[in-house]
mmCIF file of C-alpha atoms in Angstrom:
data_model
loop_
_atom_site.group_PDB
_atom_site.id
_atom_site.type_symbol
_atom_site.label_atom_id
_atom_site.label_comp_id
_atom_site.label_asym_id
_atom_site.label_seq_id
_atom_site.Cartn_x
_atom_site.Cartn_y
_atom_site.Cartn_z
ATOM 1 C CA UNK A 8 -91.236 97.397 -75.009
ATOM 2 C CA UNK A 9 -87.440 97.337 -75.237
ATOM 3 C CA UNK A 10 -85.432 96.433 -72.175
ATOM 4 C CA UNK A 11 -82.968 99.015 -70.771
ATOM 5 C CA UNK A 12 -79.287 98.331 -71.362
ATOM 6 C CA UNK A 13 -76.235 98.661 -69.124
ATOM 7 C CA UNK A 14 -74.351 100.819 -71.559
ATOM 8 C CA UNK A 15 -73.945 101.311 -75.289
ATOM 9 C CA UNK A 16 -71.270 98.614 -75.851
ATOM 10 C CA UNK A 17 -71.010 95.217 -77.541
ATOM 11 C CA UNK A 18 -72.254 92.106 -75.710
ATOM 12 C CA UNK A 19 -68.644 90.977 -75.059
ATOM 13 C CA UNK A 20 -67.807 94.326 -73.512
ATOM 14 C CA UNK A 21 -71.013 94.285 -71.515
ATOM 15 C CA UNK A 22 -70.201 90.893 -70.100
ATOM 16 C CA UNK A 23 -66.721 92.000 -69.164
ATOM 17 C CA UNK A 24 -68.077 95.192 -67.542
ATOM 18 C CA UNK A 25 -70.557 93.153 -65.524
ATOM 19 C CA UNK A 26 -67.877 90.600 -64.505
ATOM 20 C CA UNK A 27 -65.623 93.398 -63.298
ATOM 21 C CA UNK A 28 -68.475 95.094 -61.442
ATOM 22 C CA UNK A 29 -69.511 91.939 -59.567
ATOM 23 C CA UNK A 30 -65.842 91.161 -58.926
ATOM 24 C CA UNK A 31 -65.603 94.548 -57.157
ATOM 25 C CA UNK A 32 -68.564 93.633 -54.964
ATOM 26 C CA UNK A 33 -66.780 90.429 -53.773
ATOM 27 C CA UNK A 34 -68.061 87.853 -56.217
ATOM 28 C CA UNK A 35 -65.958 84.762 -56.885
ATOM 29 C CA UNK A 36 -65.820 85.465 -60.598
ATOM 30 C CA UNK A 37 -63.145 86.166 -63.189
ATOM 31 C CA UNK A 38 -62.982 89.617 -64.685
ATOM 32 C CA UNK A 39 -62.221 88.065 -68.084
ATOM 33 C CA UNK A 40 -64.921 86.602 -70.334
ATOM 34 C CA UNK A 41 -65.038 82.830 -70.565
ATOM 35 C CA UNK A 42 -63.496 81.053 -73.516
ATOM 36 C CA UNK A 43 -66.492 78.729 -73.490
ATOM 37 C CA UNK A 44 -68.781 81.384 -74.815
ATOM 38 C CA UNK A 45 -71.486 83.869 -73.858
ATOM 39 C CA UNK A 46 -73.726 81.316 -72.079
ATOM 40 C CA UNK A 47 -71.056 80.698 -69.430
ATOM 41 C CA UNK A 48 -70.569 84.437 -69.118
ATOM 42 C CA UNK A 49 -74.308 84.954 -68.616
ATOM 43 C CA UNK A 50 -74.484 82.097 -66.143
ATOM 44 C CA UNK A 51 -71.605 83.539 -64.053
ATOM 45 C CA UNK A 52 -73.096 87.038 -64.079
ATOM 46 C CA UNK A 53 -76.538 85.789 -63.064
ATOM 47 C CA UNK A 54 -75.135 83.650 -60.273
ATOM 48 C CA UNK A 55 -73.516 86.802 -58.888
ATOM 49 C CA UNK A 56 -76.300 89.296 -59.555
ATOM 50 C CA UNK A 57 -77.822 89.221 -56.104
ATOM 51 C CA UNK A 58 -74.779 90.943 -54.712
ATOM 52 C CA UNK A 59 -75.954 94.231 -56.239
ATOM 53 C CA UNK A 60 -79.087 93.990 -54.156
ATOM 54 C CA UNK A 61 -76.968 93.980 -51.003
ATOM 55 C CA UNK A 62 -74.113 96.332 -51.736
ATOM 56 C CA UNK A 63 -75.343 99.099 -53.984
ATOM 57 C CA UNK A 64 -78.013 101.765 -54.147
ATOM 58 C CA UNK A 65 -81.338 101.155 -55.863
ATOM 59 C CA UNK A 66 -80.455 103.114 -59.044
ATOM 60 C CA UNK A 67 -77.197 101.188 -59.570
ATOM 61 C CA UNK A 68 -78.894 97.893 -58.818
ATOM 62 C CA UNK A 69 -81.709 98.568 -61.299
ATOM 63 C CA UNK A 70 -79.264 99.594 -64.075
ATOM 64 C CA UNK A 71 -77.149 96.442 -63.477
ATOM 65 C CA UNK A 72 -80.092 94.035 -63.461
ATOM 66 C CA UNK A 73 -81.650 95.607 -66.507
ATOM 67 C CA UNK A 74 -78.332 95.083 -68.287
ATOM 68 C CA UNK A 75 -78.631 91.375 -67.543
ATOM 69 C CA UNK A 76 -82.226 91.529 -68.851
ATOM 70 C CA UNK A 77 -81.049 93.006 -72.153
ATOM 71 C CA UNK A 78 -78.616 90.147 -72.558
ATOM 72 C CA UNK A 79 -80.968 87.380 -71.348
ATOM 73 C CA UNK A 80 -83.831 88.173 -73.723
ATOM 74 C CA UNK A 81 -81.469 87.681 -76.680
ATOM 75 C CA UNK A 82 -80.689 84.064 -75.766
ATOM 76 C CA UNK A 83 -82.685 81.300 -77.601
ATOM 77 C CA UNK A 84 -85.509 79.844 -75.471
ATOM 78 C CA UNK A 85 -84.029 76.313 -75.349
ATOM 79 C CA UNK A 86 -80.827 77.680 -73.762
ATOM 80 C CA UNK A 87 -82.248 80.513 -71.691
ATOM 81 C CA UNK A 88 -84.780 78.613 -69.527
ATOM 82 C CA UNK A 89 -82.496 77.519 -66.681
ATOM 83 C CA UNK A 90 -80.768 80.940 -66.728
ATOM 84 C CA UNK A 91 -84.120 82.760 -66.707
ATOM 85 C CA UNK A 92 -85.401 80.747 -63.708
ATOM 86 C CA UNK A 93 -82.188 81.310 -61.747
ATOM 87 C CA UNK A 94 -82.321 85.055 -62.420
ATOM 88 C CA UNK A 95 -86.009 85.250 -61.498
ATOM 89 C CA UNK A 96 -85.497 83.266 -58.319
ATOM 90 C CA UNK A 97 -82.721 85.619 -57.150
ATOM 91 C CA UNK A 98 -84.985 88.605 -57.703
ATOM 92 C CA UNK A 99 -87.549 87.202 -55.352
ATOM 93 C CA UNK A 100 -85.074 87.360 -52.482
ATOM 94 C CA UNK A 101 -84.435 91.086 -52.118
ATOM 95 C CA UNK A 102 -83.149 92.006 -48.651
ATOM 96 C CA UNK A 103 -85.501 94.994 -48.158
ATOM 97 C CA UNK A 104 -88.590 96.717 -49.593
ATOM 98 C CA UNK A 105 -86.676 99.297 -51.635
ATOM 99 C CA UNK A 106 -84.676 96.593 -53.387
ATOM 100 C CA UNK A 107 -87.785 94.458 -53.820
ATOM 101 C CA UNK A 108 -89.407 97.403 -55.700
ATOM 102 C CA UNK A 109 -86.353 97.444 -57.924
ATOM 103 C CA UNK A 110 -86.719 93.695 -58.613
ATOM 104 C CA UNK A 111 -90.451 94.214 -59.394
ATOM 105 C CA UNK A 112 -89.611 96.762 -62.095
ATOM 106 C CA UNK A 113 -86.801 94.608 -63.491
ATOM 107 C CA UNK A 114 -89.125 91.586 -63.747
ATOM 108 C CA UNK A 115 -91.693 93.798 -65.503
ATOM 109 C CA UNK A 116 -89.067 94.644 -68.030
ATOM 110 C CA UNK A 117 -88.082 91.024 -68.447
ATOM 111 C CA UNK A 118 -91.743 89.993 -68.972
ATOM 112 C CA UNK A 119 -92.201 92.750 -71.552
ATOM 113 C CA UNK A 120 -88.908 91.935 -73.201
ATOM 114 C CA UNK A 121 -89.651 88.222 -73.839
ATOM 115 C CA UNK A 122 -93.307 88.897 -74.734
ATOM 116 C CA UNK A 123 -96.449 87.448 -73.140
ATOM 117 C CA UNK A 124 -96.539 84.623 -75.679
ATOM 118 C CA UNK A 125 -93.040 83.321 -75.073
ATOM 119 C CA UNK A 126 -92.789 79.765 -73.710
ATOM 120 C CA UNK A 127 -90.998 81.267 -70.723
ATOM 121 C CA UNK A 128 -93.495 83.959 -69.903
ATOM 122 C CA UNK A 129 -95.427 81.804 -67.426
ATOM 123 C CA UNK A 130 -92.308 81.306 -65.266
ATOM 124 C CA UNK A 131 -91.480 85.033 -65.327
ATOM 125 C CA UNK A 132 -95.106 85.912 -64.532
ATOM 126 C CA UNK A 133 -95.090 83.497 -61.616
ATOM 127 C CA UNK A 134 -92.030 85.152 -60.055
ATOM 128 C CA UNK A 135 -93.448 88.559 -60.877
ATOM 129 C CA UNK A 136 -96.522 87.667 -58.784
ATOM 130 C CA UNK A 137 -94.273 86.649 -55.853
ATOM 131 C CA UNK A 138 -92.445 89.978 -55.923
ATOM 132 C CA UNK A 139 -95.733 91.831 -56.374
ATOM 133 C CA UNK A 140 -96.820 90.331 -53.091
ATOM 134 C CA UNK A 141 -93.649 91.537 -51.380
ATOM 135 C CA UNK A 142 -94.167 95.078 -52.629
ATOM 136 C CA UNK A 143 -97.982 95.263 -52.458
ATOM 137 C CA UNK A 144 -98.150 95.724 -56.201
ATOM 138 C CA UNK A 145 -100.415 92.811 -57.049
ATOM 139 C CA UNK A 146 -102.959 95.043 -58.804
ATOM 140 C CA UNK A 147 -100.286 96.035 -61.322
ATOM 141 C CA UNK A 148 -99.952 92.451 -62.578
ATOM 142 C CA UNK A 149 -103.320 90.852 -61.791
ATOM 143 C CA UNK A 150 -106.831 92.397 -61.924
ATOM 144 C CA UNK A 151 -109.090 90.191 -63.967
ATOM 145 C CA UNK A 152 -109.408 86.447 -63.237
ATOM 146 C CA UNK A 153 -111.208 85.757 -66.538
ATOM 147 C CA UNK A 154 -108.435 87.363 -68.550
ATOM 148 C CA UNK A 155 -105.826 85.369 -66.637
ATOM 149 C CA UNK A 156 -107.684 82.101 -67.309
ATOM 150 C CA UNK A 157 -107.966 83.004 -71.028
ATOM 151 C CA UNK A 158 -104.245 83.721 -71.161
ATOM 152 C CA UNK A 159 -103.410 80.443 -69.411
ATOM 153 C CA UNK A 160 -105.639 78.561 -71.834
ATOM 154 C CA UNK A 161 -104.106 80.331 -74.859
ATOM 155 C CA UNK A 162 -100.623 79.504 -73.586
ATOM 156 C CA UNK A 163 -101.687 75.835 -72.979
ATOM 157 C CA UNK A 164 -100.388 75.985 -69.353
ATOM 158 C CA UNK A 165 -100.899 72.539 -67.847
ATOM 159 C CA UNK A 166 -103.081 71.922 -64.805
ATOM 160 C CA UNK A 167 -100.203 71.483 -62.408
ATOM 161 C CA UNK A 168 -98.677 74.896 -63.262
ATOM 162 C CA UNK A 169 -102.142 76.538 -63.195
ATOM 163 C CA UNK A 170 -102.806 75.160 -59.704
ATOM 164 C CA UNK A 171 -99.351 76.366 -58.577
ATOM 165 C CA UNK A 172 -100.110 79.881 -59.867
ATOM 166 C CA UNK A 173 -103.592 80.044 -58.347
ATOM 167 C CA UNK A 174 -102.156 78.857 -55.017
ATOM 168 C CA UNK A 175 -99.548 81.594 -55.052
ATOM 169 C CA UNK A 176 -102.079 84.250 -56.105
ATOM 170 C CA UNK A 177 -104.366 83.262 -53.257
ATOM 171 C CA UNK A 178 -101.521 83.704 -50.714
ATOM 172 C CA UNK A 179 -100.464 87.059 -52.232
ATOM 173 C CA UNK A 180 -104.047 88.407 -52.371
ATOM 174 C CA UNK A 181 -104.576 87.503 -48.733
ATOM 175 C CA UNK A 182 -101.347 89.269 -47.776
ATOM 176 C CA UNK A 183 -102.460 92.309 -49.741
ATOM 177 C CA UNK A 184 -105.866 92.224 -47.973
ATOM 178 C CA UNK A 185 -107.867 91.472 -51.102
ATOM 179 C CA UNK A 186 -109.911 88.713 -49.528
ATOM 180 C CA UNK A 187 -112.755 88.770 -52.022
ATOM 181 C CA UNK A 188 -110.544 88.234 -55.017
ATOM 182 C CA UNK A 189 -108.521 85.685 -53.040
ATOM 183 C CA UNK A 190 -111.669 83.678 -52.447
ATOM 184 C CA UNK A 191 -112.502 83.734 -56.169
ATOM 185 C CA UNK A 192 -108.988 82.516 -57.033
ATOM 186 C CA UNK A 193 -109.213 79.711 -54.444
ATOM 187 C CA UNK A 194 -112.570 78.556 -55.822
ATOM 188 C CA UNK A 195 -110.962 78.445 -59.326
ATOM 189 C CA UNK A 196 -108.104 76.420 -57.899
ATOM 190 C CA UNK A 197 -110.407 73.899 -56.268
ATOM 191 C CA UNK A 198 -112.388 73.734 -59.556
ATOM 192 C CA UNK A 199 -109.280 72.384 -61.334
ATOM 193 C CA UNK A 200 -109.560 69.091 -59.413
ATOM 194 C CA UNK A 201 -111.711 66.170 -60.413
ATOM 195 C CA UNK A 202 -113.372 63.327 -58.548
ATOM 196 C CA UNK A 203 -110.230 61.216 -59.207
ATOM 197 C CA UNK A 204 -107.733 63.645 -57.609
ATOM 198 C CA UNK A 205 -109.977 65.647 -55.237
ATOM 199 C CA UNK A 206 -108.172 64.063 -52.271
ATOM 200 C CA UNK A 207 -104.961 65.756 -53.372
ATOM 201 C CA UNK A 208 -106.582 69.153 -52.809
ATOM 202 C CA UNK A 209 -107.227 68.512 -49.093
ATOM 203 C CA UNK A 210 -104.925 71.347 -47.930
ATOM 204 C CA UNK A 211 -106.292 73.771 -50.453
ATOM 205 C CA UNK A 212 -109.892 72.931 -49.545
ATOM 206 C CA UNK A 213 -109.134 73.295 -45.868
ATOM 207 C CA UNK A 214 -107.468 76.702 -46.572
ATOM 208 C CA UNK A 215 -110.365 77.809 -48.698
ATOM 209 C CA UNK A 216 -112.895 77.107 -45.878
ATOM 210 C CA UNK A 217 -110.838 78.910 -43.277
ATOM 211 C CA UNK A 218 -110.250 81.882 -45.456
ATOM 212 C CA UNK A 219 -114.005 82.203 -46.180
ATOM 213 C CA UNK A 220 -114.943 81.882 -42.533
ATOM 214 C CA UNK A 221 -112.324 84.343 -41.477
ATOM 215 C CA UNK A 222 -113.239 86.995 -44.033
ATOM 216 C CA UNK A 223 -115.552 89.577 -42.330
ATOM 217 C CA UNK A 224 -117.117 90.462 -45.671
ATOM 218 C CA UNK A 225 -117.922 86.866 -46.841
ATOM 219 C CA UNK A 226 -121.323 85.645 -45.715
ATOM 220 C CA UNK A 227 -122.702 83.405 -48.478
ATOM 221 C CA UNK A 228 -120.736 80.149 -48.636
ATOM 222 C CA UNK A 229 -123.094 77.469 -49.812
ATOM 223 C CA UNK A 230 -121.321 77.279 -53.161
ATOM 224 C CA UNK A 231 -118.274 75.877 -51.381
ATOM 225 C CA UNK A 232 -120.147 72.743 -50.441
ATOM 226 C CA UNK A 233 -120.508 71.819 -54.122
ATOM 227 C CA UNK A 234 -116.761 71.808 -54.807
ATOM 228 C CA UNK A 235 -115.348 68.304 -55.146
ATOM 229 C CA UNK A 236 -112.330 68.859 -52.825
ATOM 230 C CA UNK A 237 -114.632 70.292 -50.137
ATOM 231 C CA UNK A 238 -117.020 67.336 -50.478
ATOM 232 C CA UNK A 239 -114.019 65.104 -49.860
ATOM 233 C CA UNK A 240 -113.808 66.596 -46.374
ATOM 234 C CA UNK A 241 -117.289 65.463 -45.380
ATOM 235 C CA UNK A 242 -117.319 63.903 -41.911
ATOM 236 C CA UNK A 243 -114.447 66.063 -40.663
ATOM 237 C CA UNK A 244 -114.772 68.911 -38.200
ATOM 238 C CA UNK A 245 -113.800 71.582 -40.761
ATOM 239 C CA UNK A 246 -116.664 70.456 -43.008
ATOM 240 C CA UNK A 247 -119.099 70.400 -40.057
ATOM 241 C CA UNK A 248 -118.066 73.928 -39.166
ATOM 242 C CA UNK A 249 -118.628 75.136 -42.714
ATOM 243 C CA UNK A 250 -122.050 73.575 -42.840
ATOM 244 C CA UNK A 251 -122.992 75.444 -39.671
ATOM 245 C CA UNK A 252 -121.982 78.778 -41.272
ATOM 246 C CA UNK A 253 -123.827 77.885 -44.469
ATOM 247 C CA UNK A 254 -127.214 76.921 -43.045
ATOM 248 C CA UNK A 255 -127.352 76.597 -39.249
ATOM 249 C CA UNK A 256 -128.153 79.151 -36.525
ATOM 250 C CA UNK A 257 -126.088 80.673 -33.731
ATOM 251 C CA UNK A 258 -127.153 77.975 -31.253
ATOM 252 C CA UNK A 259 -125.589 75.300 -33.486
ATOM 253 C CA UNK A 260 -122.292 77.124 -33.588
ATOM 254 C CA UNK A 261 -122.209 77.618 -29.837
ATOM 255 C CA UNK A 262 -122.812 73.902 -29.331
ATOM 256 C CA UNK A 263 -119.988 73.075 -31.824
ATOM 257 C CA UNK A 264 -117.634 75.528 -30.169
ATOM 258 C CA UNK A 265 -118.286 74.181 -26.702
ATOM 259 C CA UNK A 266 -117.304 70.721 -27.865
ATOM 260 C CA UNK A 267 -114.448 71.702 -30.262
ATOM 261 C CA UNK A 268 -112.990 74.889 -28.751
ATOM 262 C CA UNK A 269 -109.363 73.816 -29.280
ATOM 263 C CA UNK A 270 -110.034 72.917 -32.928
ATOM 264 C CA UNK A 271 -111.641 76.309 -33.761
ATOM 265 C CA UNK A 272 -108.836 78.181 -32.025
ATOM 266 C CA UNK A 273 -106.242 76.139 -33.942
ATOM 267 C CA UNK A 274 -107.738 77.463 -37.159
ATOM 268 C CA UNK A 275 -106.916 81.016 -36.123
ATOM 269 C CA UNK A 276 -110.639 81.938 -36.125
ATOM 270 C CA UNK A 277 -111.406 84.350 -33.242
ATOM 271 C CA UNK A 278 -114.444 83.151 -31.332
ATOM 272 C CA UNK A 279 -115.920 86.743 -31.007
ATOM 273 C CA UNK A 280 -115.575 87.247 -34.748
ATOM 274 C CA UNK A 281 -117.312 83.962 -35.402
ATOM 275 C CA UNK A 282 -120.124 84.952 -33.080
ATOM 276 C CA UNK A 283 -120.732 88.222 -34.923
ATOM 277 C CA UNK A 284 -120.836 86.515 -38.306
ATOM 278 C CA UNK A 285 -123.154 83.795 -36.963
ATOM 279 C CA UNK A 286 -125.424 86.419 -35.539
ATOM 280 C CA UNK A 287 -125.641 88.161 -38.894
ATOM 281 C CA UNK A 288 -126.310 84.829 -40.693
ATOM 282 C CA UNK A 289 -128.904 83.816 -38.127
ATOM 283 C CA UNK A 290 -130.726 87.153 -38.498
ATOM 284 C CA UNK A 291 -130.684 86.699 -42.321
ATOM 285 C CA UNK A 292 -132.324 83.364 -41.874
ATOM 286 C CA UNK A 293 -134.947 84.796 -39.528
ATOM 287 C CA UNK A 294 -135.665 87.525 -42.038
ATOM 288 C CA UNK A 295 -136.549 84.996 -44.726
ATOM 289 C CA UNK A 296 -139.759 83.992 -42.933
ATOM 290 C CA UNK A 297 -140.497 86.949 -40.648
ATOM 291 C CA UNK A 298 -141.194 90.510 -41.866
ATOM 292 C CA UNK A 299 -141.700 91.899 -38.379
ATOM 293 C CA UNK A 300 -139.275 90.687 -35.708
ATOM 294 C CA UNK A 301 -139.703 91.893 -32.075
ATOM 295 C CA UNK A 302 -136.560 93.149 -30.291
ATOM 296 C CA UNK A 303 -137.142 90.475 -27.679
ATOM 297 C CA UNK A 304 -136.931 87.734 -30.282
ATOM 298 C CA UNK A 305 -133.661 89.159 -31.677
ATOM 299 C CA UNK A 306 -132.221 89.357 -28.164
ATOM 300 C CA UNK A 307 -133.178 85.751 -27.418
ATOM 301 C CA UNK A 308 -132.183 84.151 -30.749
ATOM 302 C CA UNK A 309 -128.926 86.060 -31.067
ATOM 303 C CA UNK A 310 -128.081 86.068 -27.365
ATOM 304 C CA UNK A 311 -127.729 89.840 -27.206
ATOM 305 C CA UNK A 312 -127.958 91.989 -24.096
ATOM 306 C CA UNK A 313 -130.702 94.496 -23.672
ATOM 307 C CA UNK A 314 -129.945 97.655 -25.589
ATOM 308 C CA UNK A 315 -127.635 95.955 -28.148
ATOM 309 C CA UNK A 316 -130.310 95.216 -30.747
ATOM 310 C CA UNK A 317 -130.290 98.565 -32.533
ATOM 311 C CA UNK A 318 -126.565 98.612 -32.834
ATOM 312 C CA UNK A 319 -126.615 95.072 -34.194
ATOM 313 C CA UNK A 320 -129.280 95.883 -36.717
ATOM 314 C CA UNK A 321 -127.218 98.843 -37.976
ATOM 315 C CA UNK A 322 -124.295 96.455 -38.471
ATOM 316 C CA UNK A 323 -126.579 94.173 -40.472
ATOM 317 C CA UNK A 324 -127.758 97.023 -42.694
ATOM 318 C CA UNK A 325 -124.179 97.998 -43.478
ATOM 319 C CA UNK A 326 -123.647 94.570 -45.055
ATOM 320 C CA UNK A 327 -126.559 95.313 -47.464
ATOM 321 C CA UNK A 328 -127.619 91.690 -47.033
ATOM 322 C CA UNK A 329 -130.850 92.708 -45.374
ATOM 323 C CA UNK A 330 -133.065 95.765 -45.962
ATOM 324 C CA UNK A 331 -134.987 96.742 -42.859
ATOM 325 C CA UNK A 332 -136.134 99.551 -40.610
ATOM 326 C CA UNK A 333 -135.968 99.898 -36.894
ATOM 327 C CA UNK A 334 -139.284 100.687 -35.235
ATOM 328 C CA UNK A 335 -138.206 102.054 -31.878
ATOM 329 C CA UNK A 336 -141.723 102.900 -30.737
ATOM 330 C CA UNK A 337 -143.000 99.305 -31.271
ATOM 331 C CA UNK A 338 -139.633 97.752 -30.359
ATOM 332 C CA UNK A 339 -139.379 95.731 -33.547
ATOM 333 C CA UNK A 340 -137.534 95.335 -36.827
ATOM 334 C CA UNK A 341 -139.496 95.671 -40.078
ATOM 335 C CA UNK A 342 -137.817 93.593 -42.802
ATOM 336 C CA UNK A 343 -138.416 94.510 -46.451
ATOM 337 C CA UNK A 344 -136.018 92.074 -48.106
ATOM 338 C CA UNK A 345 -133.084 89.756 -47.427
ATOM 339 C CA UNK A 346 -130.524 87.667 -49.243
ATOM 340 C CA UNK A 347 -130.881 83.914 -48.929
ATOM 341 C CA UNK A 348 -128.039 82.120 -47.161
ATOM 342 C CA UNK A 349 -128.516 79.157 -49.454
ATOM 343 C CA UNK A 350 -129.928 79.040 -52.957
ATOM 344 C CA UNK A 351 -131.327 75.594 -53.653
ATOM 345 C CA UNK A 352 -134.476 74.123 -55.253
ATOM 346 C CA UNK A 353 -136.922 75.960 -52.915
ATOM 347 C CA UNK A 354 -135.344 79.326 -53.782
ATOM 348 C CA UNK A 355 -135.417 78.548 -57.536
ATOM 349 C CA UNK A 356 -139.058 77.609 -57.145
ATOM 350 C CA UNK A 357 -139.804 80.845 -55.344
ATOM 351 C CA UNK A 358 -138.015 82.829 -58.056
ATOM 352 C CA UNK A 359 -140.025 80.996 -60.735
ATOM 353 C CA UNK A 360 -143.240 81.906 -58.976
ATOM 354 C CA UNK A 361 -142.224 85.552 -58.722
ATOM 355 C CA UNK A 362 -141.266 85.774 -62.384
ATOM 356 C CA UNK A 363 -144.479 83.983 -63.387
ATOM 357 C CA UNK A 364 -146.479 86.445 -61.335
ATOM 358 C CA UNK A 365 -144.698 89.367 -62.969
ATOM 359 C CA UNK A 366 -145.336 87.914 -66.372
ATOM 360 C CA UNK A 367 -149.043 87.503 -65.677
ATOM 361 C CA UNK A 368 -149.267 91.050 -64.299
ATOM 362 C CA UNK A 369 -147.503 92.452 -67.386
ATOM 363 C CA UNK A 370 -149.894 90.486 -69.603
ATOM 364 C CA UNK A 371 -152.871 91.997 -67.849
ATOM 365 C CA UNK A 372 -151.394 95.523 -68.190
ATOM 366 C CA UNK A 373 -150.798 94.899 -71.856
ATOM 367 C CA UNK A 374 -154.339 93.663 -72.379
ATOM 368 C CA UNK A 375 -155.749 96.737 -70.582
ATOM 369 C CA UNK A 376 -153.605 99.043 -72.672
ATOM 370 C CA UNK A 377 -154.729 97.327 -75.910
ATOM 371 C CA UNK A 378 -158.371 97.665 -74.757
ATOM 372 C CA UNK A 379 -157.961 101.418 -74.117
ATOM 373 C CA UNK A 380 -156.231 101.954 -77.458
ATOM 374 C CA UNK A 381 -158.905 100.012 -79.357
ATOM 375 C CA UNK A 382 -161.665 101.965 -77.556
ATOM 376 C CA UNK A 383 -159.934 105.271 -78.314
ATOM 377 C CA UNK A 384 -159.502 104.307 -81.993
ATOM 378 C CA UNK A 385 -163.147 103.259 -82.339
ATOM 379 C CA UNK A 386 -164.395 106.510 -80.743
ATOM 380 C CA UNK A 387 -162.600 108.721 -83.288
ATOM 381 C CA UNK A 388 -165.233 110.001 -85.804
ATOM 382 C CA UNK A 389 -164.651 109.139 -89.463
ATOM 383 C CA UNK A 390 -163.915 112.263 -91.605
ATOM 384 C CA UNK A 391 -165.941 112.337 -94.847
ATOM 385 C CA UNK A 392 -164.170 113.642 -97.904
#
């Protein structure tokens, strides 16, 4: 993809046009090109380029910035890196949404212009993600986590830069209300730490836990406990709270909240939302061992008022974590299946037993079919020639 140009003139004329244009916007810049060469011209132009985001309309700003892109992509990598980063940084500071959208398109042109295999493409992509968050365009630059990981590996991006990108992606995805993908990115981020540096991921681990607890669509969190940075938090209140949401019942949460109310509130986790999630999780746990649950038991275990059970069960069914039917006549819930809150050795053993039973059943069916076929074959009369 070729980058748009300011006008059909030589580079020297283009620099002079840009200098004059920014001078007219109030930039402290000479209208004449520098005797020191085009790199100084490009540096001066880039240092002034944010003025067009404040003083002109979107069309003029886009044209001007794309002109700089067309000049910037022609500079050798060794000389363009500081200029590229300065330019990108200025485009992340648009004064309003309309200009931010202009900056997003210009950064797309820059990324396409240098190519996704350029040594500078990571830095451009990083800034592109920032602006995508400002304009709610994250899906235009990031959709597939596996593809992103493959690209980072191909480009040999170091761990520090990878962590920096994952951290930014998590923030942007949360802002764009893509909590499920944000959680996946955060888990990838925490997975980049080792036993030796897990303590450095304290803030990320803390944020990961809070994000998971706050997300109304996240219910299964036992995998977080296996992450090294999360294990590093053992013994702290945040880890205790996560453990409750992973495997404990509503009563355990209420006891924790009564003792640590200020802590829970400081996390920005609404108590009523926590109650609803813990009720759902507690009902899932009850459903693992009980296929028929009386309304009275649901009311007692989940501390619901009379008449609230049916509405609660409907909420449970919407999550698709439990399959059940409401028996109004018998005042009970009939559970047909449920997701397990945790999946450890007992669940693997249960799965093994189920698969073994299926295998045995299929073997019996196959044996019966073979018997029928053999009997049929033997009963067919032989035709004499």
